[in-house]
Short mmCIF file of C-alpha atoms in Angstrom, two decimals:
data_model
loop_
_atom_site.label_atom_id
_atom_site.label_comp_id
_atom_site.label_asym_id
_atom_site.label_seq_id
_atom_site.Cartn_x
_atom_site.Cartn_y
_atom_site.Cartn_z
CA MET A 1 99.94 83.75 109.85
CA LEU A 2 98.59 82.69 106.46
CA CYS A 3 101.37 82.62 103.87
CA GLU A 4 100.96 84.17 100.45
CA PRO A 5 99.37 81.72 98.00
CA ILE A 6 101.52 79.57 95.76
CA LEU A 7 100.34 79.04 92.20
CA THR A 8 100.76 75.46 91.04
CA SER A 9 98.92 73.03 88.80
CA ARG A 10 97.61 69.50 88.69
CA SER A 11 97.38 67.00 85.85
CA GLU A 12 93.82 65.94 85.15
CA ALA A 13 92.25 64.48 82.01
CA GLY A 14 95.42 65.34 80.10
CA TRP A 15 95.31 69.00 81.17
CA ASP A 16 97.51 71.00 83.52
CA ILE A 17 94.91 72.84 85.59
CA PRO A 18 95.92 75.74 87.89
CA LEU A 19 95.28 75.93 91.60
CA LEU A 20 96.28 78.18 94.47
CA VAL A 21 97.61 76.90 97.78
CA TRP A 22 97.87 78.85 101.04
CA ARG A 23 99.71 77.32 103.98
CA ALA A 24 99.43 78.46 107.58
CA GLU A 25 102.61 78.88 109.60
CA THR A 26 100.60 77.71 112.63
CA PRO A 27 97.05 76.29 112.66
CA LEU A 28 94.40 78.99 112.19
CA LEU A 29 90.81 79.23 113.32
CA ALA A 30 88.50 79.38 110.31
CA VAL A 31 84.86 79.82 109.44
CA GLY A 32 83.33 79.48 106.02
CA SER A 33 81.07 77.90 103.46
CA ALA A 34 83.66 75.97 101.43
CA PRO A 35 82.71 72.49 100.19
CA LEU A 36 85.71 71.08 102.06
CA GLY A 37 86.50 72.36 105.55
CA GLY A 38 83.45 74.59 105.85
CA GLY A 39 81.95 75.43 109.24
CA ILE A 40 84.10 76.53 112.17
CA GLY A 41 87.33 74.80 113.15
CA VAL A 42 91.11 74.84 113.08
CA ARG A 43 92.60 74.67 109.57
CA ARG A 44 96.16 74.42 108.26
CA TRP A 45 95.82 75.24 104.57
CA VAL A 46 93.50 76.58 101.84
CA VAL A 47 93.20 75.42 98.23
CA ASN A 48 91.32 77.27 95.49
CA ALA A 49 91.20 74.99 92.46
CA THR A 50 90.16 75.81 88.91
CA VAL A 51 87.90 73.26 87.26
CA PRO A 52 86.74 73.08 83.62
CA MET A 53 83.23 74.26 82.82
CA THR A 54 82.37 70.63 82.03
CA TYR A 55 82.99 69.70 85.68
CA ASP A 56 80.37 67.14 86.68
CA ARG A 57 81.63 65.46 89.84
CA ASP A 58 79.00 65.25 92.57
CA ASP A 59 81.58 64.80 95.35
CA PRO A 60 83.51 68.11 95.45
CA ALA A 61 84.67 67.62 99.05
CA ALA A 62 86.16 64.22 98.21
CA HIS A 63 87.76 65.64 95.06
CA LEU A 64 89.34 68.48 97.01
CA ALA A 65 90.61 66.04 99.64
CA GLU A 66 92.27 64.08 96.83
CA LEU A 67 93.92 67.25 95.53
CA ALA A 68 95.17 68.08 99.03
CA ARG A 69 96.72 64.62 99.41
CA ASP A 70 98.42 64.96 96.05
CA LEU A 71 99.86 68.29 97.18
CA GLY A 72 101.17 66.77 100.41
CA LEU A 73 98.92 68.95 102.58
CA ASP A 74 98.55 67.55 106.09
CA GLY A 75 95.76 67.99 108.59
CA PRO A 76 92.43 69.76 108.12
CA GLY A 77 92.10 72.49 105.53
CA VAL A 78 89.73 74.44 103.32
CA GLY A 79 88.99 73.55 99.70
CA LEU A 80 87.28 75.74 97.08
CA LEU A 81 86.41 75.16 93.41
CA THR A 82 85.81 77.62 90.58
CA GLY A 83 85.59 77.82 86.80
CA VAL A 84 87.66 81.01 86.98
CA ASP A 85 91.35 80.80 86.13
CA VAL A 86 92.84 81.19 89.61
CA THR A 87 95.90 82.88 88.13
CA GLU A 88 93.58 85.92 88.00
CA VAL A 89 93.28 86.07 91.78
CA VAL A 90 92.94 89.62 93.13
CA HIS A 91 94.68 90.54 96.38
CA ARG A 92 93.80 93.52 98.55
CA GLY A 93 94.80 94.52 102.07
CA ASP A 94 93.57 97.04 104.60
CA ALA A 95 94.90 97.71 108.12
CA GLY A 96 96.41 94.24 108.42
CA VAL A 97 93.45 92.37 106.94
CA ARG A 98 94.33 90.49 103.74
CA VAL A 99 91.83 89.33 101.11
CA TRP A 100 92.18 87.19 98.00
CA ALA A 101 89.27 86.80 95.58
CA THR A 102 88.66 84.95 92.33
CA VAL A 103 85.70 86.63 90.72
CA GLY A 104 83.35 85.13 88.16
CA LEU A 105 80.08 87.03 87.70
CA GLY A 106 78.66 85.44 84.56
CA THR A 107 75.72 83.88 86.43
CA PRO A 108 74.51 86.66 88.72
CA VAL A 109 71.49 86.03 90.96
CA TRP A 110 69.52 87.85 93.61
CA ALA A 111 69.72 86.04 96.94
CA ALA A 112 65.93 86.17 97.31
CA ALA A 113 63.90 85.22 94.26
CA PRO A 114 60.21 84.38 93.82
CA VAL A 115 59.28 80.73 93.99
CA GLY A 116 60.03 79.30 90.54
CA GLY A 117 61.98 82.43 89.62
CA GLY A 118 65.42 81.46 90.85
CA ARG A 119 66.93 80.52 87.49
CA GLU A 120 70.51 81.65 87.16
CA THR A 121 70.89 84.51 84.71
CA THR A 122 73.69 84.30 82.16
CA ASP A 123 72.94 87.53 80.32
CA ALA A 124 74.58 90.15 82.50
CA PRO A 125 74.33 93.74 81.22
CA ALA A 126 77.20 95.98 80.22
CA THR A 127 78.06 98.58 82.85
CA ALA A 128 79.90 101.84 83.21
CA ALA A 129 82.68 99.91 84.91
CA GLY A 130 83.29 97.82 81.80
CA PRO A 131 81.66 95.17 79.62
CA ALA A 132 79.72 92.36 81.22
CA PRO A 133 81.26 88.88 81.46
CA ALA A 134 81.15 87.27 78.03
CA HIS A 135 80.87 83.72 79.36
CA PRO A 136 78.73 82.16 82.09
CA VAL A 137 81.49 81.54 84.62
CA GLY A 138 79.89 82.34 87.92
CA THR A 139 81.63 81.81 91.23
CA VAL A 140 83.13 84.32 93.65
CA ASN A 141 85.56 82.68 96.08
CA ILE A 142 86.85 84.91 98.88
CA VAL A 143 89.65 84.07 101.32
CA VAL A 144 90.18 86.48 104.23
CA HIS A 145 92.93 86.56 106.86
CA VAL A 146 92.42 88.71 109.96
CA PRO A 147 95.59 89.15 112.06
CA VAL A 148 93.91 88.84 115.48
CA ARG A 149 91.77 86.19 117.12
CA LEU A 150 88.07 86.68 116.51
CA GLY A 151 85.45 85.24 118.83
CA ASP A 152 83.06 82.67 117.38
CA ALA A 153 80.26 85.21 117.01
CA ALA A 154 82.67 87.70 115.45
CA LEU A 155 83.79 85.05 112.95
CA VAL A 156 80.21 84.46 111.88
CA ASN A 157 79.66 88.20 111.68
CA ALA A 158 82.82 88.55 109.57
CA VAL A 159 81.37 86.16 106.99
CA ALA A 160 78.24 88.32 106.84
CA THR A 161 80.37 91.47 106.52
CA ALA A 162 82.38 89.95 103.67
CA THR A 163 79.18 88.95 101.91
CA GLU A 164 77.68 92.41 102.31
CA ALA A 165 80.84 94.00 100.91
CA LYS A 166 80.79 91.58 97.96
CA ALA A 167 77.14 92.44 97.25
CA GLN A 168 77.95 96.17 97.44
CA ALA A 169 80.75 95.75 94.89
CA ILE A 170 78.50 93.76 92.55
CA TRP A 171 75.79 96.41 92.79
CA GLU A 172 78.35 99.14 92.02
CA LEU A 173 79.44 97.14 88.96
CA GLY A 174 75.89 97.50 87.68
CA LEU A 175 74.79 93.88 87.96
CA PRO A 176 71.25 93.14 89.17
CA ALA A 177 72.46 90.61 91.73
CA THR A 178 73.88 90.00 95.17
CA GLY A 179 76.26 87.27 94.03
CA THR A 180 76.13 83.93 92.26
CA ALA A 181 74.56 80.69 93.44
CA THR A 182 77.94 79.05 94.08
CA ASP A 183 79.90 81.74 95.95
CA ALA A 184 82.00 80.76 98.97
CA VAL A 185 83.84 82.70 101.66
CA THR A 186 86.42 81.66 104.23
CA VAL A 187 87.67 83.85 107.09
CA LEU A 188 90.78 82.78 109.00
CA CYS A 189 92.41 84.21 112.11
CA PRO A 190 94.88 83.13 114.80
CA ALA A 191 93.62 80.32 117.01
CA ASP A 192 95.12 81.91 120.15
CA GLY A 193 94.81 85.26 121.83
CA THR A 194 92.10 87.35 123.41
CA PRO A 195 89.06 87.09 121.12
CA ALA A 196 87.83 90.28 119.50
CA PRO A 197 84.05 90.31 120.10
CA TYR A 198 82.80 91.95 116.90
CA GLY A 199 83.12 91.42 113.14
CA GLY A 200 80.48 93.77 111.75
CA PRO A 201 81.19 96.45 109.12
CA ARG A 202 81.80 99.20 111.72
CA SER A 203 83.90 97.10 114.08
CA THR A 204 87.65 97.41 114.49
CA TRP A 205 88.39 94.46 112.21
CA GLY A 206 85.15 94.20 110.27
CA ALA A 207 85.58 97.65 108.74
CA PRO A 208 88.94 96.96 107.03
CA LEU A 209 87.69 93.48 106.11
CA ALA A 210 84.72 95.05 104.33
CA ARG A 211 86.88 97.58 102.50
CA ALA A 212 89.37 94.94 101.35
CA VAL A 213 86.67 92.51 100.15
CA HIS A 214 84.83 95.32 98.36
CA ALA A 215 88.03 96.45 96.61
CA ALA A 216 88.97 92.90 95.56
CA VAL A 217 85.55 91.98 94.17
CA ARG A 218 85.16 95.35 92.47
CA ALA A 219 88.54 94.96 90.76
CA GLY A 220 88.03 91.31 89.86
CA GLY A 221 84.59 91.90 88.40
CA ALA A 222 85.39 95.04 86.41
CA GLY A 223 86.06 93.24 83.13
CA PRO A 224 85.01 90.10 81.27
CA VAL A 225 86.13 86.80 82.76
CA VAL A 226 86.69 83.91 80.37
CA PRO A 227 86.44 80.44 81.91
CA TRP A 228 89.80 78.72 82.12
CA SER A 229 88.63 75.81 79.97
CA ASP A 230 87.37 78.18 77.24
CA ARG A 231 90.65 80.08 77.27
CA ARG A 232 92.60 76.83 77.02
CA ALA A 233 90.50 75.78 74.01
CA GLY A 234 91.44 79.03 72.33
#
């Protein structure tokens, strides 16, 4: 079981910067694209850390490992970074699947762009769902917990399902994009048990996963998101 996240903070450059910490009651099997703990393996914790928009470290995995040590987190885990204030995390659940998302859509991009045409766009349009983000904070971090063991192929498929649901939500928000260039997703499940073979959007567990991710991203992206460092500066 993945516990509910704890909101805490770290002292860095004279600032108290927020971060979220999830701990697993027992080690969980995880798959994902996080800078720390990405790939497939057993993980014991997840951290989603806010960083200022001036963030310029070129070793995010090492930085996240430092944060984990400072928090007293043992063993392998997952580390995520975002310019979004993680206190604005959105939680949704569906049929036992739980999803947490921090949603910054200020730099929306299409996944496939012409050669030389992949520049990140910071001028997102206003939509019927609400005004576009006023600042270029652009990362969507998604953490998913599925309550049953998924097979390796199903885990990979679950990442694709979460990404499809995210893209659907972004399209419904009126943005000409499938995501941002720095999005990350992590799916966790029990490490033991009979593996469920499928994770697609019409599978037993992929369907509620898709609905929960869609609801979380849709809610998190419905209004303007101000980068944490801009908000702190007033």
